[in-house]
Tab-separated table of C-alpha atoms in Angstrom:
chain	number	residue	atom	x	y	z
A	5	MET	CA	-5.571	1.565	53.585
A	6	PRO	CA	-2.152	2.134	54.577
A	7	THR	CA	0.451	4.190	51.827
A	8	THR	CA	3.485	2.893	53.259
A	9	ARG	CA	5.381	1.340	49.780
A	10	GLY	CA	4.648	-2.445	50.048
A	11	ARG	CA	5.053	-4.854	53.184
A	12	SER	CA	6.353	-8.414	53.258
A	13	VAL	CA	4.496	-10.976	53.971
A	14	LEU	CA	3.680	-12.470	57.211
A	15	VAL	CA	1.394	-14.957	59.936
A	16	ALA	CA	1.301	-15.170	63.526
A	17	SER	CA	1.234	-18.784	64.481
A	18	LEU	CA	-0.442	-19.552	67.778
A	19	ALA	CA	-0.061	-23.595	67.385
A	20	ILE	CA	2.481	-24.930	70.437
A	21	LEU	CA	1.754	-28.596	69.686
A	22	ALA	CA	3.942	-30.531	66.950
A	23	VAL	CA	2.076	-32.875	65.124
A	24	ALA	CA	4.021	-35.765	63.288
A	25	CYS	CA	3.647	-36.288	59.313
A	26	VAL	CA	0.754	-39.247	60.392
A	27	THR	CA	-1.347	-37.135	62.271
A	28	ARG	CA	-3.327	-33.689	61.903
A	29	MET	CA	-4.270	-31.538	64.456
A	30	GLU	CA	-7.624	-30.427	65.363
A	31	ARG	CA	-8.109	-26.996	66.163
A	32	VAL	CA	-11.674	-26.021	67.318
A	33	VAL	CA	-12.379	-22.189	68.109
A	34	THR	CA	-15.304	-21.536	70.611
A	35	HIS	CA	-17.271	-18.425	71.773
A	36	PRO	CA	-17.484	-18.020	75.319
A	37	SER	CA	-21.359	-18.172	75.678
A	38	ALA	CA	-21.059	-21.658	74.485
A	39	TYR	CA	-17.830	-22.604	76.575
A	40	ARG	CA	-19.761	-25.820	77.882
A	41	THR	CA	-19.285	-27.452	74.504
A	42	VAL	CA	-15.634	-27.438	74.925
A	43	ASP	CA	-13.644	-30.522	74.233
A	44	ARG	CA	-12.596	-31.400	77.887
A	45	GLY	CA	-10.520	-34.283	76.131
A	46	ALA	CA	-8.377	-32.213	74.628
A	47	PRO	CA	-4.605	-31.926	76.509
A	48	PHE	CA	-4.730	-28.100	76.112
A	49	LEU	CA	-7.038	-25.081	76.970
A	50	LYS	CA	-6.204	-21.649	75.295
A	51	ALA	CA	-8.183	-18.907	76.739
A	52	HIS	CA	-7.792	-15.746	74.002
A	53	MET	CA	-7.885	-12.898	76.415
A	54	ARG	CA	-9.629	-9.302	75.623
A	55	ASP	CA	-6.610	-7.245	76.530
A	56	GLY	CA	-4.978	-9.518	74.035
A	57	ARG	CA	-3.137	-11.618	76.306
A	58	LEU	CA	-3.335	-15.094	76.001
A	59	TYR	CA	-3.524	-18.053	78.888
A	60	VAL	CA	-2.518	-22.019	77.597
A	61	LEU	CA	-3.985	-24.454	79.808
A	62	ALA	CA	-2.614	-28.052	81.407
A	63	ASN	CA	-4.833	-30.074	83.569
A	64	TRP	CA	-7.881	-27.424	83.036
A	65	SER	CA	-11.445	-27.867	84.832
A	66	VAL	CA	-15.185	-26.388	83.587
A	67	ASP	CA	-17.017	-25.174	86.213
A	68	GLN	CA	-20.154	-24.706	85.061
A	69	VAL	CA	-22.176	-23.772	88.216
A	70	ASN	CA	-20.306	-20.463	88.806
A	71	ASP	CA	-19.038	-20.107	85.111
A	72	ALA	CA	-15.404	-20.114	85.333
A	73	VAL	CA	-11.884	-22.344	83.690
A	74	ALA	CA	-9.423	-22.885	85.668
A	75	GLY	CA	-5.749	-25.509	85.315
A	76	THR	CA	-1.939	-24.860	85.433
A	77	GLY	CA	-0.479	-23.001	82.609
A	78	VAL	CA	1.422	-20.429	81.037
A	79	LEU	CA	0.438	-16.775	80.712
A	80	TYR	CA	1.938	-15.021	77.037
A	81	ASP	CA	1.419	-10.976	76.283
A	82	VAL	CA	-0.082	-9.659	72.881
A	83	HIS	CA	3.629	-10.527	71.666
A	84	ARG	CA	2.808	-13.687	73.264
A	85	SER	CA	6.641	-13.341	75.654
A	86	VAL	CA	5.698	-15.562	78.655
A	87	ILE	CA	4.810	-13.568	81.808
A	88	ASP	CA	4.126	-16.170	84.445
A	89	SER	CA	3.508	-19.721	85.100
A	90	ASN	CA	0.772	-21.055	87.342
A	91	SER	CA	-2.423	-22.021	88.274
A	92	TYR	CA	-5.283	-19.889	87.333
A	93	ARG	CA	-8.832	-19.818	87.519
A	94	LEU	CA	-10.202	-17.349	84.656
A	95	ASP	CA	-13.831	-16.135	84.249
A	96	VAL	CA	-15.621	-16.530	81.534
A	97	ASP	CA	-16.996	-13.423	81.067
A	98	SER	CA	-13.800	-12.002	81.264
A	99	VAL	CA	-12.183	-14.458	77.969
A	100	ALA	CA	-12.580	-13.683	74.092
A	101	LEU	CA	-12.238	-17.155	72.411
A	102	PHE	CA	-11.220	-20.223	73.915
A	103	GLU	CA	-9.212	-22.501	71.052
A	104	THR	CA	-8.686	-26.843	71.366
A	105	ASN	CA	-5.748	-28.530	69.637
A	106	VAL	CA	-6.469	-32.184	69.569
A	107	VAL	CA	-3.719	-34.274	67.559
A	108	ARG	CA	-5.469	-37.061	66.349
A	109	ALA	CA	-4.634	-39.928	63.685
A	110	PRO	CA	-6.911	-40.027	59.856
A	111	ALA	CA	-9.293	-43.372	59.960
A	112	SER	CA	-8.463	-43.439	56.044
A	113	VAL	CA	-7.181	-41.405	53.142
A	114	ALA	CA	-10.838	-39.112	53.531
A	115	ALA	CA	-10.215	-37.978	56.863
A	116	LEU	CA	-8.243	-35.269	54.572
A	117	SER	CA	-11.031	-33.600	53.259
A	118	VAL	CA	-12.627	-33.395	56.666
A	119	ILE	CA	-12.495	-29.361	57.526
A	120	THR	CA	-10.082	-29.024	60.602
A	121	GLY	CA	-8.864	-26.464	63.343
A	122	LEU	CA	-9.787	-22.718	61.994
A	123	SER	CA	-11.085	-23.962	59.256
A	124	ALA	CA	-14.845	-25.336	60.804
A	125	GLY	CA	-15.839	-22.126	61.532
A	126	VAL	CA	-14.039	-20.657	57.419
A	127	THR	CA	-16.726	-22.291	55.982
A	128	ALA	CA	-16.431	-25.539	53.191
A	129	TYR	CA	-15.805	-22.047	50.610
A	130	CYS	CA	-11.994	-21.270	52.624
A	131	ALA	CA	-11.505	-24.905	52.615
A	132	SER	CA	-12.173	-25.717	48.758
A	133	ASN	CA	-10.064	-22.981	48.177
A	134	PRO	CA	-7.858	-22.045	50.652
A	135	LYS	CA	-6.010	-19.177	48.574
A	136	SER	CA	-10.022	-17.498	48.997
A	137	CYS	CA	-9.996	-16.914	53.145
A	138	PHE	CA	-11.309	-13.914	54.088
A	139	GLY	CA	-8.980	-11.753	55.590
A	140	SER	CA	-8.723	-7.842	56.849
A	141	CYS	CA	-8.027	-5.527	58.768
A	142	PRO	CA	-10.537	-3.834	60.967
A	143	THR	CA	-13.331	-3.044	58.688
A	144	PHE	CA	-14.839	0.846	59.413
A	145	TYR	CA	-18.264	1.136	57.900
A	146	ALA	CA	-20.168	4.284	58.475
A	147	SER	CA	-24.006	6.229	56.905
A	148	ASP	CA	-24.001	7.113	53.616
A	149	GLY	CA	-27.184	8.767	53.860
A	150	GLN	CA	-28.528	6.287	53.111
A	151	ARG	CA	-27.156	2.687	54.395
A	152	GLN	CA	-24.056	1.406	56.160
A	153	VAL	CA	-21.193	1.321	53.247
A	154	LEU	CA	-17.555	-0.164	54.560
A	155	GLN	CA	-15.853	3.174	54.099
A	156	ALA	CA	-12.349	1.807	55.310
A	157	GLU	CA	-10.115	-0.820	56.008
A	158	GLY	CA	-7.466	0.426	58.998
A	159	PHE	CA	-3.854	-0.307	58.625
A	160	SER	CA	-4.121	-3.000	56.599
A	161	ALA	CA	-0.216	-3.552	55.203
A	162	SER	CA	0.592	-3.898	59.015
A	163	VAL	CA	0.484	-7.597	59.474
A	164	ALA	CA	3.644	-7.852	62.816
A	165	PRO	CA	4.200	-5.672	65.687
A	166	SER	CA	7.260	-3.950	63.829
A	167	LEU	CA	4.808	-2.722	61.076
A	168	GLU	CA	2.095	-1.054	63.183
A	169	ALA	CA	1.676	2.550	61.087
A	170	ARG	CA	-0.959	5.106	61.520
A	171	ASP	CA	-2.968	5.127	58.745
A	172	VAL	CA	-5.714	7.542	56.808
A	173	ASP	CA	-8.464	6.845	54.947
A	174	ALA	CA	-10.844	9.357	52.612
A	175	LEU	CA	-14.185	8.247	54.573
A	176	TYR	CA	-15.310	10.242	51.357
A	177	ARG	CA	-18.731	8.957	50.648
A	178	ALA	CA	-19.665	9.560	54.602
A	179	GLN	CA	-22.668	11.677	55.026
A	180	ALA	CA	-23.466	13.108	58.389
A	181	PRO	CA	-26.063	15.293	58.462
A	182	GLY	CA	-26.505	15.753	62.866
A	183	SER	CA	-23.353	16.852	64.394
A	184	THR	CA	-22.326	13.563	65.474
A	185	VAL	CA	-20.551	10.758	63.882
A	186	GLU	CA	-20.104	7.277	63.750
A	187	LEU	CA	-17.979	4.154	63.026
A	188	ARG	CA	-18.963	0.563	63.406
A	189	MET	CA	-15.449	-1.553	63.872
A	190	VAL	CA	-16.069	-4.753	63.155
A	191	ASN	CA	-13.432	-7.586	63.276
A	192	GLU	CA	-14.547	-9.572	60.557
A	193	ALA	CA	-11.693	-12.165	59.719
A	194	TYR	CA	-9.981	-14.805	61.721
A	195	GLU	CA	-7.236	-12.609	62.998
A	196	THR	CA	-6.273	-10.412	66.208
A	197	HIS	CA	-6.544	-6.784	65.846
A	198	VAL	CA	-4.449	-4.976	67.662
A	199	VAL	CA	-5.595	-0.784	67.545
A	200	ARG	CA	-3.587	1.438	69.312
A	201	SER	CA	-6.452	4.113	68.537
A	202	ALA	CA	-9.559	5.559	65.734
A	203	ASN	CA	-9.285	9.351	65.358
A	204	LEU	CA	-11.766	11.052	63.406
A	205	LEU	CA	-9.517	13.951	61.355
A	206	VAL	CA	-12.381	16.984	60.034
A	207	VAL	CA	-11.609	19.413	58.160
A	208	PRO	CA	-14.115	22.539	57.478
A	209	ARG	CA	-15.879	21.901	53.651
A	210	GLU	CA	-16.700	25.242	51.650
A	211	PRO	CA	-19.019	24.791	48.556
A	212	GLY	CA	-17.803	23.646	44.909
A	213	GLN	CA	-14.349	22.094	47.066
A	214	ARG	CA	-13.414	19.210	48.425
A	215	VAL	CA	-10.083	18.029	50.947
A	216	VAL	CA	-8.285	15.254	49.858
A	217	VAL	CA	-5.356	13.471	50.984
A	218	ASP	CA	-1.985	12.614	49.234
A	219	ALA	CA	0.507	9.646	49.329
A	220	ASP	CA	2.732	11.320	52.450
A	221	LEU	CA	-0.751	12.069	54.025
A	222	ALA	CA	-1.024	15.753	53.164
A	223	PHE	CA	-4.754	17.304	53.197
A	224	TRP	CA	-5.068	19.578	50.713
A	225	SER	CA	-8.442	22.245	49.194
A	226	VAL	CA	-9.218	21.632	45.469
A	227	ALA	CA	-11.557	22.321	43.789
A	228	GLU	CA	-14.605	20.412	42.528
A	229	PRO	CA	-12.660	17.203	41.190
A	230	THR	CA	-14.249	17.104	36.929
A	231	PRO	CA	-14.454	13.795	35.861
A	232	PRO	CA	-12.820	13.061	32.724
A	233	LEU	CA	-14.016	12.540	29.148
A	234	ALA	CA	-12.758	9.495	27.891
A	235	CYS	CA	-11.179	6.231	29.304
A	236	VAL	CA	-9.717	3.406	27.551
A	237	GLY	CA	-8.240	0.435	28.728
A	238	PRO	CA	-6.871	-2.496	26.540
A	239	GLU	CA	-11.125	-4.236	26.818
A	240	GLY	CA	-12.058	-0.417	25.315
A	241	ASP	CA	-14.536	2.271	26.636
A	242	CYS	CA	-14.588	1.732	30.703
A	243	LEU	CA	-15.741	5.424	31.344
A	244	ALA	CA	-18.639	4.887	32.792
A	245	LEU	CA	-16.870	2.614	35.510
A	246	VAL	CA	-14.795	5.747	36.475
A	247	THR	CA	-16.997	9.269	36.377
A	248	ALA	CA	-17.897	8.392	40.059
A	249	PHE	CA	-16.680	6.862	42.996
A	250	ASP	CA	-19.693	4.773	43.362
A	251	GLY	CA	-18.563	1.126	44.027
A	252	ARG	CA	-18.703	0.383	40.084
A	253	GLU	CA	-15.257	-0.420	39.293
A	254	ARG	CA	-13.251	-1.207	36.350
A	255	LEU	CA	-11.198	-4.398	36.770
A	256	SER	CA	-9.486	-6.117	34.156
A	257	ARG	CA	-8.401	-10.338	35.083
A	258	ALA	CA	-4.370	-11.406	35.179
A	259	ASP	CA	-1.929	-11.872	32.122
A	260	SER	CA	-2.038	-16.160	31.661
A	261	THR	CA	1.495	-16.112	31.397
A	262	ASP	CA	3.210	-13.255	34.161
A	263	LEU	CA	1.126	-11.822	36.764
A	264	ALA	CA	3.382	-8.678	36.414
A	265	THR	CA	2.577	-8.103	33.085
A	266	ARG	CA	1.566	-4.285	33.234
A	267	GLU	CA	-1.870	-2.749	30.602
A	268	VAL	CA	-2.619	1.507	30.234
A	269	VAL	CA	-5.763	2.398	30.845
A	270	GLU	CA	-5.726	6.145	29.169
A	271	LEU	CA	-8.035	9.240	30.348
A	272	ALA	CA	-8.537	12.523	28.760
A	273	TRP	CA	-10.437	16.206	29.842
A	274	HIS	CA	-11.264	18.409	27.916
A	275	ARG	CA	-9.510	21.517	29.683
A	276	GLN	CA	-8.595	22.430	33.186
A	277	ALA	CA	-8.670	26.045	35.119
A	278	ALA	CA	-5.920	27.189	35.527
A	279	GLY	CA	-3.445	26.542	38.520
A	280	GLN	CA	-2.034	23.186	40.311
A	281	ALA	CA	-3.330	20.368	38.612
A	282	GLY	CA	-3.994	16.468	40.165
A	283	VAL	CA	-5.714	13.595	39.807
A	284	LEU	CA	-7.267	11.909	42.008
A	285	ILE	CA	-8.423	8.085	42.184
A	286	GLY	CA	-10.666	5.777	44.680
A	287	SER	CA	-8.705	2.610	43.549
A	288	ARG	CA	-8.351	-0.694	45.952
A	289	GLN	CA	-6.382	-4.267	45.051
A	290	SER	CA	-7.892	-6.775	43.725
A	291	LEU	CA	-7.852	-10.441	45.445
A	292	LEU	CA	-4.583	-11.850	43.159
A	293	PRO	CA	-2.213	-9.327	46.199
A	294	THR	CA	-3.962	-11.575	48.359
A	295	TYR	CA	-3.607	-14.457	46.780
A	296	LEU	CA	-0.089	-14.484	46.434
A	297	LEU	CA	0.111	-13.454	50.254
A	298	TYR	CA	-1.810	-16.753	51.230
A	299	GLN	CA	0.443	-18.665	48.812
A	300	THR	CA	3.397	-17.555	50.356
A	301	PHE	CA	1.064	-18.745	53.972
A	302	ALA	CA	1.709	-22.304	51.734
A	303	TYR	CA	5.382	-22.386	50.540
A	304	LEU	CA	6.574	-21.174	54.340
A	305	GLY	CA	4.081	-23.627	55.752
A	306	THR	CA	4.284	-25.080	59.584
A	307	SER	CA	7.904	-22.679	59.371
A	308	VAL	CA	6.102	-19.537	59.229
A	309	GLY	CA	5.788	-18.407	62.905
A	310	ASP	CA	9.958	-18.431	62.892
A	311	TRP	CA	10.084	-16.819	59.722
A	312	LEU	CA	8.060	-14.223	61.852
A	313	ALA	CA	10.202	-13.919	64.838
A	314	ARG	CA	13.011	-13.808	62.534
A	315	PHE	CA	11.408	-10.700	60.253
A	316	GLU	CA	10.618	-8.982	63.675
A	317	GLN	CA	14.088	-9.358	64.373
A	318	ALA	CA	15.890	-8.243	61.253
A	319	ASP	CA	18.225	-5.236	59.942
A	320	GLU	CA	16.069	-2.862	56.945
A	321	ALA	CA	18.265	-4.657	54.356
A	322	THR	CA	16.368	-8.241	55.463
A	323	LYS	CA	13.418	-6.093	55.114
A	324	ASP	CA	13.957	-4.749	52.441
A	325	ARG	CA	13.937	-7.673	50.141
A	326	ALA	CA	11.201	-8.961	52.061
A	327	ASN	CA	9.204	-6.580	49.734
A	328	ARG	CA	10.510	-7.652	46.577
A	329	LEU	CA	7.075	-8.991	45.123
A	330	VAL	CA	5.554	-6.324	46.192
A	331	GLU	CA	7.255	-3.699	44.504
A	332	THR	CA	7.317	-6.451	41.008
A	333	LEU	CA	3.575	-6.465	41.260
A	334	GLY	CA	3.491	-3.080	41.692
A	335	GLY	CA	0.322	0.152	41.991
A	336	ILE	CA	-0.992	1.452	40.379
A	337	GLU	CA	1.520	4.295	37.976
A	338	VAL	CA	0.215	7.876	36.617
A	339	LEU	CA	2.513	9.265	33.790
A	340	VAL	CA	1.700	12.560	32.079
A	341	GLN	CA	3.580	13.466	29.047
A	342	ASP	CA	6.230	16.083	29.468
A	343	GLN	CA	7.069	19.063	26.632
A	344	LEU	CA	8.591	17.113	24.096
A	345	GLY	CA	5.192	15.063	23.981
A	346	ARG	CA	7.519	11.817	25.946
A	347	TRP	CA	5.043	9.922	28.809
A	348	ILE	CA	6.513	10.116	31.859
A	349	VAL	CA	6.115	8.577	35.435
A	350	VAL	CA	5.484	11.704	38.387
A	351	ASP	CA	4.477	9.181	41.176
A	352	HIS	CA	2.568	6.075	41.994
A	353	ILE	CA	-0.378	5.068	44.717
A	354	LEU	CA	-0.036	1.898	46.202
A	355	GLU	CA	-2.674	1.367	48.655
A	356	THR	CA	-3.233	-2.149	50.275
A	357	GLY	CA	-6.103	-3.987	50.985
A	358	PRO	CA	-9.100	-5.537	48.916
A	359	LEU	CA	-12.128	-4.812	50.617
A	360	ALA	CA	-12.842	-0.828	51.046
A	361	ALA	CA	-11.425	1.928	47.807
A	362	ASP	CA	-9.752	4.832	49.111
A	363	LEU	CA	-9.249	7.649	47.367
A	364	LYS	CA	-6.118	9.462	47.147
A	365	LEU	CA	-4.265	12.901	45.629
A	366	VAL	CA	-1.627	12.873	42.788
A	367	HIS	CA	0.177	15.753	41.965
A	368	LEU	CA	1.206	17.022	38.284
A	369	PRO	CA	4.445	18.465	37.908
A	370	VAL	CA	3.330	22.406	36.376
A	371	GLY	CA	4.459	22.342	32.488
A	372	SER	CA	3.059	19.027	32.190
A	373	ASP	CA	-0.688	18.537	29.928
A	374	PRO	CA	-3.202	17.514	32.315
A	375	THR	CA	-6.125	16.721	29.815
A	376	ARG	CA	-4.363	13.738	28.891
A	377	VAL	CA	-3.331	10.804	31.641
A	378	ARG	CA	-1.970	7.228	31.576
A	379	LEU	CA	-1.969	4.911	34.386
A	380	ARG	CA	-0.532	2.011	33.896
A	381	MET	CA	-0.403	-1.214	36.346
A	382	ALA	CA	-0.478	-4.808	36.087
A	383	ARG	CA	-3.387	-6.657	34.418
A	384	GLY	CA	-5.562	-7.565	37.356
A	385	ALA	CA	-4.029	-6.061	40.289
A	386	TRP	CA	-6.271	-3.273	40.925
A	387	ARG	CA	-10.170	-1.818	41.242
A	388	VAL	CA	-10.329	1.467	39.654
A	389	ASP	CA	-13.555	3.235	41.021
A	390	TYR	CA	-12.882	6.803	40.010
A	391	VAL	CA	-10.817	8.941	38.636
A	392	ALA	CA	-10.640	12.864	38.384
A	393	LEU	CA	-9.188	15.786	37.385
A	394	THR	CA	-8.671	18.735	40.118
A	395	THR	CA	-6.838	22.174	40.716
A	396	ILE	CA	-5.023	21.910	43.970
A	397	ARG	CA	-5.948	25.782	45.770
A	398	GLU	CA	-3.871	25.222	49.266
A	399	GLY	CA	-3.026	22.915	51.416
A	400	VAL	CA	-4.948	22.471	54.901
A	401	GLU	CA	-4.558	21.102	59.023
A	402	PRO	CA	-7.353	18.551	60.385
A	403	GLN	CA	-9.103	18.279	63.802
A	404	ARG	CA	-8.406	15.680	65.070
A	405	LEU	CA	-11.334	14.421	67.081
A	406	THR	CA	-10.788	11.259	69.315
A	407	PRO	CA	-14.236	9.184	70.604
A	408	ARG	CA	-16.720	10.621	73.035
A	409	ALA	CA	-18.224	7.189	73.470
A	410	VAL	CA	-17.312	3.456	72.572
A	411	MET	CA	-20.369	1.301	71.990
A	412	HIS	CA	-20.378	-2.744	72.194
A	413	ARG	CA	-22.852	-4.484	71.698
A	414	ASP	CA	-25.431	-1.824	72.902
A	415	THR	CA	-23.748	-1.271	75.823
A	416	LEU	CA	-20.906	1.940	77.303
A	417	ALA	CA	-17.551	0.700	76.833
A	418	MET	CA	-15.786	2.365	79.053
A	419	GLY	CA	-12.693	0.300	79.221
A	420	ALA	CA	-12.514	0.279	75.438
A	421	ARG	CA	-12.305	3.673	75.508
A	422	ARG	CA	-10.132	4.205	77.477
A	423	HIS	CA	-7.236	1.800	75.620
A	424	LEU	CA	-8.429	4.071	72.132
A	425	LEU	CA	-7.344	7.368	74.304
A	426	ASP	CA	-4.370	6.091	76.268
A	427	PRO	CA	-1.405	6.033	73.363
A	428	ASP	CA	0.392	3.309	76.173
A	429	GLU	CA	-2.237	0.654	75.544
A	430	THR	CA	-4.691	-0.564	72.730
A	431	LEU	CA	-7.801	-2.329	72.024
A	432	VAL	CA	-7.734	-5.429	71.442
A	433	THR	CA	-10.461	-7.787	69.011
A	434	PHE	CA	-11.382	-10.986	67.970
A	435	PRO	CA	-13.591	-12.975	65.269
A	436	GLY	CA	-16.944	-11.103	65.864
A	437	ASP	CA	-16.034	-8.301	68.024
A	438	GLU	CA	-17.775	-5.270	67.053
A	439	TYR	CA	-17.714	-1.239	68.253
A	440	THR	CA	-19.698	1.665	67.769
A	441	LEU	CA	-17.265	4.744	67.642
A	442	VAL	CA	-19.384	8.203	68.397
A	443	TYR	CA	-17.410	11.195	67.430
A	444	ASP	CA	-18.859	14.864	67.962
A	445	LEU	CA	-18.533	17.867	65.159
A	446	PRO	CA	-17.448	20.845	66.086
A	447	ASN	CA	-21.048	22.775	65.197
A	448	ASP	CA	-18.999	26.576	63.931
A	449	VAL	CA	-18.959	25.228	60.350
A	450	GLY	CA	-22.038	23.385	58.445
A	451	GLU	CA	-19.917	20.859	56.820
A	452	TYR	CA	-16.921	19.170	56.933
A	453	GLU	CA	-14.201	16.966	55.067
A	454	LEU	CA	-14.068	13.547	56.891
A	455	PHE	CA	-10.750	11.154	57.743
A	456	LEU	CA	-10.268	7.873	59.212
A	457	GLU	CA	-6.856	8.108	61.532
A	458	SER	CA	-6.403	4.438	63.104
A	459	GLN	CA	-3.061	3.352	64.431
A	460	GLY	CA	-2.444	-0.964	64.906
A	461	TYR	CA	-1.702	-4.005	63.669
A	462	TYR	CA	-2.967	-7.025	62.741
A	463	LEU	CA	-2.175	-10.951	63.538
A	464	GLU	CA	-3.316	-13.536	60.787
A	465	TRP	CA	-4.070	-16.928	62.381
A	466	MET	CA	-2.887	-20.374	60.847
A	467	ARG	CA	-5.084	-21.767	58.969
A	468	ASP	CA	-4.448	-25.683	58.338
A	469	GLU	CA	-4.905	-26.149	54.355
A	470	TRP	CA	-2.263	-23.023	54.607
A	471	THR	CA	-0.130	-26.095	55.238
A	472	ALA	CA	-0.185	-28.452	52.671
A	473	GLU	CA	1.551	-26.833	50.020
A	474	GLU	CA	4.853	-26.452	52.113
A	475	ASP	CA	8.612	-26.225	50.359
A	476	LEU	CA	10.666	-23.573	51.427
A	477	GLY	CA	12.221	-23.305	47.772
A	478	LYS	CA	9.936	-22.444	46.563
A	479	ALA	CA	9.011	-19.440	49.526
A	480	ALA	CA	12.638	-18.480	49.403
A	481	GLN	CA	12.063	-17.965	45.489
A	482	LEU	CA	9.061	-15.680	46.003
A	483	PHE	CA	12.210	-12.811	47.892
A	484	LEU	CA	15.007	-14.427	46.207
A	485	ASN	CA	13.517	-13.643	42.143
A	486	PRO	CA	9.928	-12.301	42.259
A	487	ALA	CA	9.259	-11.555	39.058
A	488	GLY	CA	10.222	-15.497	37.967
A	489	ALA	CA	8.144	-15.816	40.629
A	490	LEU	CA	4.656	-14.236	39.268
A	491	ARG	CA	5.162	-15.697	35.485
A	492	ARG	CA	5.736	-19.494	37.608
A	493	LEU	CA	1.778	-19.144	39.216
A	494	ALA	CA	0.267	-16.820	36.561
A	495	PRO	CA	-0.505	-20.213	35.025
A	496	GLN	CA	-2.157	-21.284	38.755
A	497	PHE	CA	-3.986	-17.900	39.299
A	498	LYS	CA	-6.119	-17.596	36.373
A	499	GLN	CA	-7.198	-21.603	36.597
A	500	VAL	CA	-8.634	-20.005	39.797
A	501	GLU	CA	-9.553	-16.221	39.042
A	502	THR	CA	-12.831	-16.143	38.207
A	503	GLU	CA	-13.787	-18.237	41.531
A	504	LEU	CA	-12.440	-15.927	44.200
A	505	GLU	CA	-14.776	-13.106	44.583
A	506	ALA	CA	-17.220	-15.079	45.537
A	507	ALA	CA	-15.387	-17.529	47.631
A	508	PHE	CA	-13.939	-14.936	49.787
A	509	TRP	CA	-16.695	-12.509	50.289
A	510	ARG	CA	-18.979	-16.368	51.770
A	511	SER	CA	-15.590	-17.187	54.222
A	512	LYS	CA	-15.630	-14.337	56.060
A	513	TYR	CA	-16.652	-15.241	59.787
A	514	VAL	CA	-20.109	-15.727	60.987
A	515	GLY	CA	-22.445	-13.404	61.600
A	516	PHE	CA	-21.073	-10.569	58.983
């Protein structure tokens, strides 16, 4: 998950037809294997290609004998700039997804409850609470020695082309007993993922040593981490939840009057060995930031595509203003006592994404007492899986490994591998796409610490339900007065807080 200090809220809307207030747009997504079921009455057919391009065809037809579609229309590149306008014939096996858009007049008020457009694939869980819709950057799975485990989510703050970024995630629980490592990369959401690279970073690991990365993406050799002897939060003892990186996480509930209200968790250790001390924190966001992301989508409504286009051309000052909501909610601050006994903030981590916990090192200042550490964060915003104290030894440099092979549905995917190895190309994935990346480990040492290095960006698909609350005035307040917005949204969030987790995971793309 990215360590960038927050990112703005963005979405890419692929809708082309405008609809009046007395009509609704029905958007249906069809896998190529079911292309014969595409609505022939749709005036336009959108063909999403595997390389990220998009064809929008009018006067289109289906050739079932030759498994192809044909029509006249417009070809767009991955950024949705026009490439050409012409007559096209597309082989079905070259298409990632078909999409149709039909404007229909509702027969009655009951039509408002129909799951339409993209929602048909998102399931009723998402329709009943649109702000629980599953969203995800590329997810990466690897074996922990017994089973496949979600280990990382790549570039989860890169929600637009201009925010493309390099991301490093610790594969702290991954086990590689042999000479190869396999990572399963999946698109589990209704999104377009544009992956420029997915490399494995490896560092030799000696007994009694671990290798970790800090917020600046620098790698450090550290002594075997020591779990705390005590952990106390507002709820009382929380020690059992933070002593191992095992998926058992400490999570509180958000404040009912102000979503930015902070809480403090205090940890203690018996003593620390001589040398530079550091704290390891394994954490991920809760669904509170996701809820705020989708609330912003809802307020921007049908104008979100225009907002995205303007953001792509904005200066840094404008982008910083758009980031104020993220900054107000904040990350996890790390505090220690100075020589006068005062609690001071030494650093903070802000790992974007609610899916996979990541592990980061925080350096503690020389002269501070490392045996007592406080974590301060917004209530209900962070899941803390693991906290440990360690001694920092030295900086190290990882070895970068590119995938030796890429598999797609048990078939060697030479083209996909070429896209991932060429810095000028990208691998574009759509809902349900899955690739297995195979890496060969060097054979000169026994054990390695493993990290995923990914780069790219992703584009959210607009959900119809997100437009029901369109209010540009409230959208502006999220950026102009984020503190006030977090107070106003607190009661609304508390009404659904306990339901979000189950609804979120049940609204994943069908098949995962």
